[in-house]
Amino acid sequence: MAAPEGHFNFAAQPYAGVPTVILGDGPYRDLLVPPSALWLWKDKKWEYLLAESHELDASGGTLTVKIKPDLTWSDGSALTSQDFLTTFYVQFIQRAASWDFITGLEAPDDTTVVVNFENPPAVLERYVLKSNILSTAQYGEWGDRAKAIVEAGGSMDEGDGEKLGTDFQAFKPENVIVSGPYDFDYDTITNTQLTLVRNKTGYGADKVTFDNLVMYNGETTEITSLVQSGDVDYATHGFAPASEKPFESAGYTILRPPVYSGPALYLNQDRFPEFADVRTRKAFAYLLDRATIGQIALAESGKAVVNMVGFSDNFVDDWLTDEVKGKIEKYELDLEKATSLLEEAGWTKDGDAWKTPEGKAAAYEIQFPQTYADWSAAGKNVAEQFGEFGISVTARGLDDKQAPIDVDKGDFEMAMQAWGSSAHPHPHFSFVQDLFVHNIPIAKNQGGKGYGFPLQDVETSAGTVDLEKIVTESGEGLDVEDQKKNVSVAALAFNELLPIIPLFERYGNNPALEGVRVQGFPKDGDPILENAPYADNFVVLKMFRGEITPVEG
């Protein structure tokens, strides 16, 4: 039996976790270490799991979570408010954006957690309620070290903080203490599959209807064959368009939930001065045919980004006024504009080939996760389109676990990583992904600058802005109109400066096999299909409800 790659550090916060965690970065970890609640995207309300209620007191500066009583961990200990505090302090180690808002934490009793803040942040509710709660028995030491830094007024960028960050990246426990309806069957984990077994004392164990869940490890190529053979009941990979008809012939329904994100072109602006020139980035946006990239990658599930504001086109009408929308440049395919902008930035032509402003032949490498069939196809097409324009770009596929680490460390030229966010409908979460996760603020976790776009003193046509501050403020306050103003500033700055270049917006092409082994998958038109499959996954939610059940007989 092959030993599995990866480890079990379920680093608590979902926006900048420790890499290569086994089952740590997808929707199924909610079945192992549930959060307080899951969000119903269509209904715009919470469905509680570990929590029984929460209350945001704007005037008092507190968010209070009441925890369900009598919850237990798989080691037999009680799940209490102390585990919530441990979780939030571990998030501090991971430079979670929630700590832009948090000013203090309290646990008045075993079933009450109080998060203190200065300005009432609309998005803090999401950060708190969606955090996967971790065991103090396993993470208490780390929480205590973080708490000491917080109480001393320190940060993760100096002294004890730097050492704590380095130490935590190396923490690789041998198991996970879980509180949900399932636990790992550790004896059967291999590199190709693992089994989750019912954790009889966990939250939701009385509702879930399966004793065992088999999870297959692998990216699109491996999972495609398992779907075609009928061995998989549900999958969320980005499958190649050519796979869909064989899936349907095998009895699968293709579910197409919006993912609210997709791949973007990242340029190493710290290493290549030509990429730090906004005219170059704009030129690249004009020369790439985004509709073709999306079509090649995912057919009808890959839709070209229209508004280029850093968050899903699905939310633009909710957050931007007609006046703001009128200022958006849509970067529709225009090779003449691309040529003009490059020439203005000092690029020159040598025959059909471009030279950089430094007079070097314009030749780069674009890297992408080879195992993501949609991103791989998109990356190769991006390279082809650049080549047709006269800029030589070599496509290189990497292991999907290594690719984001290389970006964070700055070990890349061009790369494909995510834009937008499945985390929550509020644009704040998309801006965090776009501007923080693989950029200077959070790439520090891997010791690099990511794609190296400075967020302070950013020059825009509307004046000089601090984009890090604007993104934080976009999630502050309970007045939606005030939030819209900051969202608009961030959206227009993103649109004008294109720190990264969104390519297409992904919709699921998720095969679900109804009525063979499993029944209860949502049908077309069910509002739960608006839930993002990688955040508040509708199958996971329906499992907690007891609505996904075995087929009898």
Coordinates of C-alpha atoms in Angstrom, one line a residue:
M1 CA 0.0 0.0 0.0
A2 CA 1.5 3.3 -1.1
A3 CA 2.0 5.9 1.7
P4 CA -0.1 9.0 1.0
E5 CA 1.5 12.3 0.0
G6 CA 0.5 15.3 2.1
H7 CA -0.3 15.6 5.8
F8 CA -3.0 16.4 8.3
N9 CA -2.4 20.0 9.3
F10 CA -6.0 21.2 8.8
A11 CA -4.8 24.8 9.3
A12 CA -8.0 26.5 10.3
Q13 CA -8.7 29.3 7.9
P14 CA -9.8 28.5 4.4
Y15 CA -8.2 31.5 2.6
A16 CA -4.5 30.9 3.1
G17 CA -4.0 27.4 4.4
V18 CA -1.0 25.2 4.7
P19 CA -0.3 23.5 1.4
T20 CA -0.7 19.7 0.6
V21 CA -3.2 19.0 3.3
I22 CA -5.0 15.7 2.8
L23 CA -8.6 16.6 2.0
G24 CA -7.9 20.0 3.5
D25 CA -8.8 22.3 0.6
G26 CA -12.1 21.1 -0.7
P27 CA -15.8 21.0 0.5
Y28 CA -15.5 17.6 2.2
R29 CA -13.5 18.8 5.2
D30 CA -16.8 20.3 6.4
L31 CA -17.8 16.7 7.1
L32 CA -14.7 16.2 9.3
V33 CA -14.3 19.6 11.1
P34 CA -17.6 21.4 10.5
P35 CA -17.9 25.2 10.6
S36 CA -20.5 27.0 12.7
A37 CA -22.8 27.3 9.7
L38 CA -23.2 27.1 5.9
W39 CA -24.6 29.9 3.7
L40 CA -27.6 29.5 1.5
W41 CA -26.7 31.7 -1.5
K42 CA -30.1 32.1 -3.0
D43 CA -32.0 32.6 0.3
K44 CA -29.2 34.8 1.7
K45 CA -29.3 33.2 5.2
W46 CA -27.3 30.9 7.4
E47 CA -28.0 27.2 8.1
Y48 CA -26.4 26.4 11.4
L49 CA -24.1 23.4 12.1
L50 CA -22.0 23.7 15.2
A51 CA -23.6 27.0 16.2
E52 CA -27.2 27.4 17.3
S53 CA -27.3 31.2 16.9
H54 CA -25.2 34.3 16.4
E55 CA -25.7 38.0 17.0
L56 CA -23.9 41.0 15.6
D57 CA -24.1 44.0 18.0
A58 CA -22.8 46.9 15.9
S59 CA -23.0 49.5 18.7
G60 CA -21.3 47.1 21.2
G61 CA -18.7 46.0 18.7
T62 CA -19.3 42.3 19.3
L63 CA -20.2 39.2 17.2
T64 CA -21.5 36.6 19.6
V65 CA -21.8 32.9 18.6
K66 CA -23.7 30.5 20.7
I67 CA -22.4 26.9 20.3
K68 CA -24.7 23.9 20.4
P69 CA -24.3 22.1 23.7
D70 CA -22.9 18.6 24.2
L71 CA -20.6 18.5 21.1
T72 CA -17.6 16.2 21.3
W73 CA -14.3 15.6 19.6
S74 CA -13.3 12.2 18.4
D75 CA -10.8 12.0 21.2
G76 CA -13.7 12.1 23.7
S77 CA -13.2 15.6 24.9
A78 CA -15.9 18.3 24.8
L79 CA -16.0 20.8 22.0
T80 CA -16.2 24.2 23.7
S81 CA -15.7 27.9 23.1
Q82 CA -11.9 27.4 23.8
D83 CA -11.7 25.5 20.5
F84 CA -13.1 28.5 18.7
L85 CA -10.6 30.8 20.3
T86 CA -7.8 28.4 19.3
T87 CA -9.1 28.3 15.7
F88 CA -9.1 32.1 15.4
Y89 CA -5.7 32.5 16.9
V90 CA -4.3 29.9 14.4
Q91 CA -5.9 32.0 11.7
F92 CA -3.7 34.9 13.0
I93 CA -0.7 32.8 12.2
Q94 CA -2.0 32.3 8.7
R95 CA -2.4 36.1 8.2
A96 CA -6.1 35.7 7.8
A97 CA -7.9 38.8 6.5
S98 CA -10.4 38.4 9.4
W99 CA -7.6 39.8 11.7
D100 CA -8.0 43.1 9.8
F101 CA -11.2 43.4 11.8
I102 CA -10.7 41.5 15.0
T103 CA -9.7 43.5 18.1
G104 CA -10.2 40.8 20.8
L105 CA -11.6 37.4 21.6
E106 CA -13.5 36.2 24.6
A107 CA -15.1 33.0 25.9
P108 CA -17.5 33.9 28.7
D109 CA -18.6 30.3 29.1
D110 CA -18.1 26.9 27.3
T111 CA -20.8 27.6 24.7
T112 CA -20.3 31.3 24.0
V113 CA -17.7 33.0 21.9
V114 CA -17.4 36.8 21.6
V115 CA -15.4 38.4 18.8
N116 CA -14.7 42.0 19.4
F117 CA -14.2 44.6 16.6
E118 CA -14.0 48.4 16.2
N119 CA -15.9 49.0 12.9
P120 CA -18.9 46.7 12.4
P121 CA -17.7 44.5 9.5
A122 CA -20.3 42.8 7.3
V123 CA -17.8 40.2 6.2
L124 CA -16.6 39.2 9.7
E125 CA -19.8 37.1 10.1
R126 CA -18.6 35.0 7.2
Y127 CA -15.1 34.6 8.4
V128 CA -16.2 33.5 11.8
L129 CA -19.2 31.3 10.9
K130 CA -17.4 29.5 8.1
S131 CA -14.2 28.8 9.9
N132 CA -13.6 25.0 10.3
I133 CA -13.2 24.6 14.1
L134 CA -10.1 22.8 15.2
S135 CA -9.3 21.0 18.4
T136 CA -7.4 22.7 21.2
A137 CA -5.9 19.4 22.1
Q138 CA -4.2 19.5 18.7
Y139 CA -3.6 23.2 18.1
G140 CA -3.7 24.7 21.6
E141 CA 0.1 25.3 21.7
W142 CA -0.1 27.2 18.4
G143 CA -3.1 29.2 19.5
D144 CA -1.3 30.1 22.8
R145 CA 1.8 31.3 20.9
A146 CA -0.3 33.4 18.6
K147 CA -2.3 34.8 21.5
A148 CA 0.9 36.0 23.2
I149 CA 1.9 37.9 20.1
V150 CA -1.5 39.4 19.7
E151 CA -1.7 40.5 23.3
A152 CA 1.8 42.0 23.1
G153 CA 0.8 44.1 20.1
G154 CA 3.1 42.2 17.7
S155 CA 2.7 40.9 14.2
M156 CA 3.6 37.9 12.0
D157 CA 6.2 40.0 10.2
E158 CA 8.7 40.4 13.1
G159 CA 10.4 38.6 15.9
D160 CA 8.4 35.8 17.4
G161 CA 5.8 36.1 14.6
E162 CA 8.3 35.2 11.9
K163 CA 9.5 32.2 13.8
L164 CA 5.9 31.1 14.6
G165 CA 5.0 31.3 10.9
T166 CA 8.0 29.2 9.9
D167 CA 7.3 26.6 12.7
F168 CA 3.7 26.3 11.8
Q169 CA 4.3 25.6 8.2
A170 CA 6.3 22.5 9.4
F171 CA 3.6 21.2 11.7
K172 CA 2.4 17.9 10.3
P173 CA 0.3 15.9 12.8
E174 CA -0.3 12.2 12.2
N175 CA -4.1 12.5 12.3
V176 CA -7.0 14.9 12.7
I177 CA -9.1 15.2 15.8
V178 CA -12.6 15.6 14.2
S179 CA -16.0 16.8 15.4
G180 CA -18.1 16.0 12.3
P181 CA -20.0 13.0 11.2
Y182 CA -17.0 11.4 9.6
D183 CA -13.4 10.5 10.3
F184 CA -10.6 9.1 8.3
D185 CA -10.0 5.4 8.0
Y186 CA -6.3 5.9 8.4
D187 CA -5.3 2.3 7.7
T188 CA -6.7 2.4 4.2
I189 CA -5.4 5.8 2.9
T190 CA -3.3 5.5 -0.2
N191 CA -2.3 8.0 -2.9
T192 CA -5.3 7.0 -5.0
Q193 CA -8.2 6.9 -2.5
L194 CA -9.3 7.2 1.1
T195 CA -12.4 6.2 3.0
L196 CA -14.3 8.3 5.5
V197 CA -16.1 6.3 8.2
R198 CA -19.0 7.4 10.4
N199 CA -17.8 9.2 13.6
K200 CA -20.7 8.1 15.8
T201 CA -20.2 10.8 18.4
G202 CA -19.7 13.7 15.9
Y203 CA -22.1 16.5 15.0
G204 CA -24.5 15.3 12.3
A205 CA -23.7 11.6 12.8
D206 CA -27.4 11.0 13.5
K207 CA -28.5 12.6 10.2
V208 CA -26.0 11.4 7.6
T209 CA -27.2 8.2 6.0
F210 CA -24.0 6.6 4.8
D211 CA -21.6 4.7 7.1
N212 CA -18.7 5.1 4.6
L213 CA -17.7 7.6 2.0
V214 CA -15.0 6.7 -0.6
M215 CA -13.0 9.7 -1.9
Y216 CA -10.9 9.1 -4.9
N217 CA -7.6 11.1 -5.1
G218 CA -6.6 12.4 -8.4
E219 CA -7.2 15.2 -10.8
T220 CA -9.3 15.3 -13.9
T221 CA -7.7 12.6 -16.0
E222 CA -7.9 10.0 -13.3
I223 CA -11.4 10.9 -12.1
T224 CA -12.8 11.0 -15.7
S225 CA -12.2 7.3 -16.2
L226 CA -13.8 6.5 -12.8
V227 CA -16.9 8.5 -13.8
Q228 CA -17.1 6.8 -17.2
S229 CA -16.9 3.4 -15.4
G230 CA -19.7 4.4 -13.0
D231 CA -17.5 4.1 -9.9
V232 CA -18.1 7.7 -8.8
D233 CA -21.4 9.2 -7.7
Y234 CA -20.5 12.9 -7.7
A235 CA -17.4 14.9 -8.7
T236 CA -16.6 18.6 -8.8
H237 CA -13.6 18.6 -11.2
G238 CA -13.3 20.8 -14.2
F239 CA -13.9 18.0 -16.8
A240 CA -12.9 18.3 -20.4
P241 CA -16.0 19.2 -22.6
A242 CA -15.5 16.0 -24.6
S243 CA -16.2 14.0 -21.5
E244 CA -19.7 15.3 -21.0
K245 CA -21.6 13.2 -23.6
P246 CA -20.0 9.9 -22.4
F247 CA -20.9 10.9 -18.9
E248 CA -24.5 11.4 -19.9
S249 CA -24.5 8.2 -21.8
A250 CA -23.4 6.4 -18.6
G251 CA -26.4 7.8 -16.8
Y252 CA -25.0 10.9 -15.2
T253 CA -26.7 14.3 -14.9
I254 CA -24.4 17.3 -15.5
L255 CA -24.9 19.9 -12.7
R256 CA -23.8 23.4 -13.6
P257 CA -23.6 25.6 -10.5
P258 CA -21.8 28.9 -10.7
V259 CA -18.3 28.8 -9.2
Y260 CA -18.0 32.6 -9.1
S261 CA -14.3 32.4 -10.0
G262 CA -12.0 31.0 -12.6
P263 CA -8.4 31.1 -13.8
A264 CA -6.5 34.4 -14.3
L265 CA -3.2 35.2 -15.9
Y266 CA -0.6 36.1 -13.3
L267 CA 2.5 38.1 -14.3
N268 CA 5.6 38.2 -12.2
Q269 CA 5.8 42.0 -11.8
D270 CA 8.5 41.9 -9.2
R271 CA 10.9 40.1 -11.6
F272 CA 10.0 41.5 -15.0
P273 CA 9.8 45.3 -15.1
E274 CA 7.8 45.2 -18.4
F275 CA 5.0 43.4 -16.5
A276 CA 5.0 46.1 -13.8
D277 CA 4.0 48.6 -16.5
V278 CA 0.2 48.7 -16.6
R279 CA 0.2 49.4 -20.4
T280 CA 1.7 45.9 -20.9
R281 CA -1.0 44.3 -18.7
K282 CA -3.7 46.1 -20.6
A283 CA -2.2 45.1 -23.9
F284 CA -2.3 41.5 -22.9
A285 CA -5.9 41.8 -21.9
Y286 CA -6.8 43.2 -25.3
L287 CA -4.8 40.5 -27.2
L288 CA -6.3 37.5 -25.5
D289 CA -9.6 36.1 -26.8
R290 CA -11.2 35.2 -23.5
A291 CA -14.3 33.6 -25.1
T292 CA -12.1 31.1 -27.0
I293 CA -10.1 30.3 -23.9
G294 CA -13.3 29.6 -21.9
Q295 CA -14.8 27.5 -24.8
I296 CA -11.7 25.4 -25.2
A297 CA -11.4 24.9 -21.5
L298 CA -15.0 24.1 -20.5
A299 CA -17.4 24.7 -23.5
E300 CA -20.6 26.1 -22.0
S301 CA -19.2 25.9 -18.5
G302 CA -16.4 28.4 -19.3
K303 CA -17.8 31.9 -19.8
A304 CA -15.6 34.8 -20.8
V305 CA -15.2 37.4 -18.1
V306 CA -17.1 40.5 -19.3
N307 CA -16.6 43.2 -16.7
M308 CA -13.0 42.6 -15.5
V309 CA -13.6 44.0 -12.1
G310 CA -12.2 41.2 -10.0
F311 CA -15.4 39.6 -8.9
S312 CA -18.1 37.5 -10.6
D313 CA -20.2 39.0 -13.4
N314 CA -23.1 37.5 -11.5
F315 CA -22.7 40.1 -8.8
V316 CA -22.0 43.3 -10.8
D317 CA -25.5 44.5 -10.9
D318 CA -25.9 44.0 -7.1
W319 CA -22.8 46.1 -6.2
L320 CA -22.1 48.6 -8.9
T321 CA -24.3 51.5 -10.0
D322 CA -25.0 52.3 -13.6
E323 CA -22.6 55.3 -13.3
V324 CA -19.8 53.0 -12.1
K325 CA -20.6 50.3 -14.7
G326 CA -20.3 53.0 -17.4
K327 CA -16.7 53.6 -16.4
I328 CA -15.7 49.9 -16.8
E329 CA -13.4 49.0 -19.7
K330 CA -14.3 45.5 -20.9
Y331 CA -11.1 44.8 -22.8
E332 CA -12.8 43.3 -25.7
L333 CA -10.5 41.6 -28.2
D334 CA -8.6 44.4 -30.1
L335 CA -5.2 43.5 -31.5
E336 CA -4.6 47.1 -32.7
K337 CA -5.1 48.5 -29.2
A338 CA -2.8 45.8 -27.9
T339 CA -0.1 46.8 -30.4
S340 CA -0.5 50.5 -29.7
L341 CA -0.2 50.0 -25.9
L342 CA 2.9 47.8 -26.2
E343 CA 4.6 50.3 -28.5
E344 CA 3.7 53.1 -26.0
A345 CA 5.3 51.0 -23.3
G346 CA 8.5 50.8 -25.3
W347 CA 8.1 47.3 -26.9
T348 CA 9.3 47.0 -30.5
K349 CA 8.8 44.6 -33.3
D350 CA 11.6 42.6 -35.0
G351 CA 9.8 41.2 -38.0
D352 CA 6.8 39.3 -36.5
A353 CA 8.4 39.0 -33.1
W354 CA 8.2 41.4 -30.2
K355 CA 11.1 42.7 -28.2
T356 CA 10.8 44.0 -24.6
P357 CA 11.5 47.6 -23.7
E358 CA 15.0 46.4 -22.7
G359 CA 15.5 45.1 -26.3
K360 CA 15.3 41.4 -25.4
A361 CA 13.3 38.9 -27.4
A362 CA 9.9 38.6 -25.7
A363 CA 10.0 35.0 -24.6
Y364 CA 8.3 33.6 -21.4
E365 CA 7.0 30.5 -19.8
I366 CA 3.5 30.1 -18.5
Q367 CA 3.0 27.5 -15.8
F368 CA -0.3 26.0 -14.7
P369 CA -1.6 23.0 -12.8
Q370 CA -1.2 20.2 -15.3
T371 CA -3.7 18.1 -13.6
Y372 CA -6.6 20.6 -13.9
A373 CA -7.9 19.7 -17.4
D374 CA -9.7 23.0 -17.9
W375 CA -6.8 25.2 -16.7
S376 CA -4.3 23.1 -18.6
A377 CA -6.2 23.5 -21.8
A378 CA -6.6 27.2 -21.1
G379 CA -2.9 27.7 -20.4
K380 CA -1.9 26.0 -23.6
N381 CA -4.3 28.2 -25.6
V382 CA -3.0 31.4 -23.9
A383 CA 0.5 30.4 -24.9
E384 CA -0.7 29.8 -28.5
Q385 CA -2.5 33.2 -28.7
F386 CA 0.6 35.0 -27.4
G387 CA 2.7 33.1 -30.0
E388 CA 0.3 34.1 -32.8
F389 CA 0.7 37.7 -31.7
G390 CA 4.5 37.5 -31.7
I391 CA 5.3 36.9 -28.1
S392 CA 6.9 33.5 -27.5
V393 CA 5.3 31.7 -24.5
T394 CA 6.1 28.1 -23.6
A395 CA 3.4 26.2 -21.7
R396 CA 4.5 24.1 -18.7
G397 CA 2.3 22.0 -16.6
L398 CA 3.1 21.5 -12.9
D399 CA 1.8 19.4 -10.1
D400 CA -1.3 21.2 -8.8
K401 CA 0.1 21.3 -5.2
Q402 CA 3.4 22.8 -6.3
A403 CA 2.0 25.4 -8.7
P404 CA 0.6 27.8 -6.1
I405 CA 3.7 27.5 -3.9
D406 CA 5.9 28.5 -6.8
V407 CA 3.7 31.5 -7.5
D408 CA 3.9 32.6 -3.8
K409 CA 7.6 32.3 -3.8
G410 CA 7.9 34.3 -7.0
D411 CA 9.4 31.3 -8.8
F412 CA 7.5 31.8 -12.1
E413 CA 7.3 34.1 -15.2
M414 CA 3.7 33.8 -16.2
A415 CA 1.2 31.6 -14.3
M416 CA -2.4 30.7 -14.0
Q417 CA -4.0 30.9 -10.6
A418 CA -7.5 31.8 -9.4
W419 CA -9.4 35.1 -9.6
G420 CA -12.7 35.7 -7.8
S421 CA -14.0 33.6 -4.9
S422 CA -16.4 30.8 -4.1
A423 CA -16.1 31.8 -0.5
H424 CA -19.1 34.2 -0.3
P425 CA -21.1 36.5 -2.6
H426 CA -19.6 39.7 -1.0
P427 CA -16.9 41.1 -3.4
H428 CA -14.5 41.6 -0.5
F429 CA -13.7 37.8 -0.6
S430 CA -12.9 38.0 -4.3
F431 CA -10.6 41.0 -3.8
V432 CA -8.8 39.1 -1.1
Q433 CA -8.2 36.2 -3.5
D434 CA -7.2 38.6 -6.3
L435 CA -4.9 41.0 -4.4
F436 CA -3.8 39.2 -1.2
V437 CA -3.6 35.4 -1.6
H438 CA -0.8 35.1 -4.2
N439 CA 0.5 38.6 -3.7
I440 CA 2.6 40.4 -1.1
P441 CA 0.2 40.2 1.9
I442 CA -0.3 36.4 2.1
A443 CA 2.5 35.1 -0.1
K444 CA 4.7 35.9 2.8
N445 CA 3.5 32.6 4.3
Q446 CA 5.8 31.0 1.7
G447 CA 8.5 33.5 2.1
G448 CA 7.9 35.4 -1.2
K449 CA 6.0 38.3 -2.8
G450 CA 3.8 36.3 -5.1
Y451 CA 3.1 38.2 -8.3
G452 CA 4.6 41.3 -6.6
F453 CA 1.9 44.0 -7.1
P454 CA 2.3 46.7 -4.4
L455 CA -1.0 47.7 -2.9
Q456 CA -0.1 50.9 -1.1
D457 CA 0.2 54.3 -2.9
V458 CA -1.5 52.9 -6.0
E459 CA -1.9 55.5 -8.7
T460 CA -5.3 55.5 -10.4
S461 CA -7.2 58.0 -12.5
A462 CA -9.3 58.7 -9.5
G463 CA -6.3 59.5 -7.3
T464 CA -3.8 57.6 -5.1
V465 CA -5.3 54.7 -3.2
D466 CA -4.3 52.1 -0.7
L467 CA -5.8 49.0 -2.2
E468 CA -5.2 46.9 0.9
K469 CA -7.1 49.4 3.0
I470 CA -9.9 49.7 0.4
V471 CA -10.3 45.9 0.3
T472 CA -10.5 45.8 4.1
E473 CA -13.0 48.7 4.2
S474 CA -15.1 47.1 1.5
G475 CA -16.1 44.6 4.1
E476 CA -16.7 47.0 6.9
G477 CA -19.9 48.6 8.1
L478 CA -23.4 47.4 8.0
D479 CA -24.6 50.1 5.6
V480 CA -24.6 48.4 2.2
E481 CA -24.5 51.7 0.4
D482 CA -21.2 52.6 2.1
Q483 CA -19.8 49.2 1.3
K484 CA -20.8 49.7 -2.3
K485 CA -18.7 52.9 -2.5
N486 CA -15.6 51.0 -1.4
V487 CA -16.4 48.0 -3.6
S488 CA -16.7 50.5 -6.5
V489 CA -13.3 52.1 -5.8
A490 CA -11.7 48.6 -5.6
A491 CA -13.5 47.4 -8.7
L492 CA -12.6 50.5 -10.8
A493 CA -8.9 50.3 -9.6
F494 CA -8.8 46.6 -10.5
N495 CA -10.4 47.3 -13.9
E496 CA -8.0 50.1 -14.7
L497 CA -4.8 48.5 -13.4
L498 CA -5.4 44.7 -14.0
P499 CA -3.1 43.4 -11.3
I500 CA -4.1 40.0 -12.7
I501 CA -6.0 39.3 -15.9
P502 CA -9.1 37.2 -15.4
L503 CA -9.7 34.8 -18.3
F504 CA -13.0 33.1 -17.9
E505 CA -15.6 32.5 -15.2
R506 CA -16.1 28.8 -14.4
Y507 CA -19.4 27.0 -14.0
G508 CA -19.5 23.5 -12.8
N509 CA -19.8 20.5 -15.1
N510 CA -20.3 18.2 -12.2
P511 CA -21.5 14.6 -13.0
A512 CA -24.0 13.2 -10.5
L513 CA -25.3 9.6 -10.7
E514 CA -28.8 9.6 -9.4
G515 CA -30.7 6.4 -8.5
V516 CA -27.9 3.8 -8.8
R517 CA -26.2 3.9 -5.3
V518 CA -27.3 7.4 -4.3
Q519 CA -30.4 9.5 -4.5
G520 CA -31.3 13.1 -3.6
F521 CA -29.0 15.2 -5.8
P522 CA -30.6 18.6 -6.5
K523 CA -32.5 19.0 -9.8
D524 CA -32.3 21.9 -12.3
G525 CA -34.0 24.9 -10.9
D526 CA -33.4 24.0 -7.2
P527 CA -32.2 27.2 -5.6
I528 CA -29.6 25.3 -3.6
L529 CA -27.7 24.9 -7.0
E530 CA -26.7 28.6 -6.6
N531 CA -24.5 27.6 -3.7
A532 CA -20.8 27.6 -4.7
P533 CA -19.7 24.0 -5.0
Y534 CA -16.3 24.7 -3.3
A535 CA -17.6 26.7 -0.4
D536 CA -21.1 25.9 0.8
N537 CA -21.4 22.7 -1.2
F538 CA -25.0 21.6 -1.8
V539 CA -24.2 17.9 -1.6
V540 CA -22.4 18.3 1.7
L541 CA -25.3 20.5 3.0
K542 CA -27.9 18.0 1.9
M543 CA -25.9 15.2 3.6
F544 CA -26.0 17.1 6.9
R545 CA -29.8 17.4 6.4
G546 CA -30.1 13.7 5.7
E547 CA -31.4 14.3 2.2
I548 CA -28.7 12.5 0.3
T549 CA -29.5 8.8 0.9
P550 CA -28.6 5.3 -0.3
V551 CA -30.8 3.7 -2.9
E552 CA -32.6 0.9 -1.2
G553 CA -32.2 -2.7 -2.4

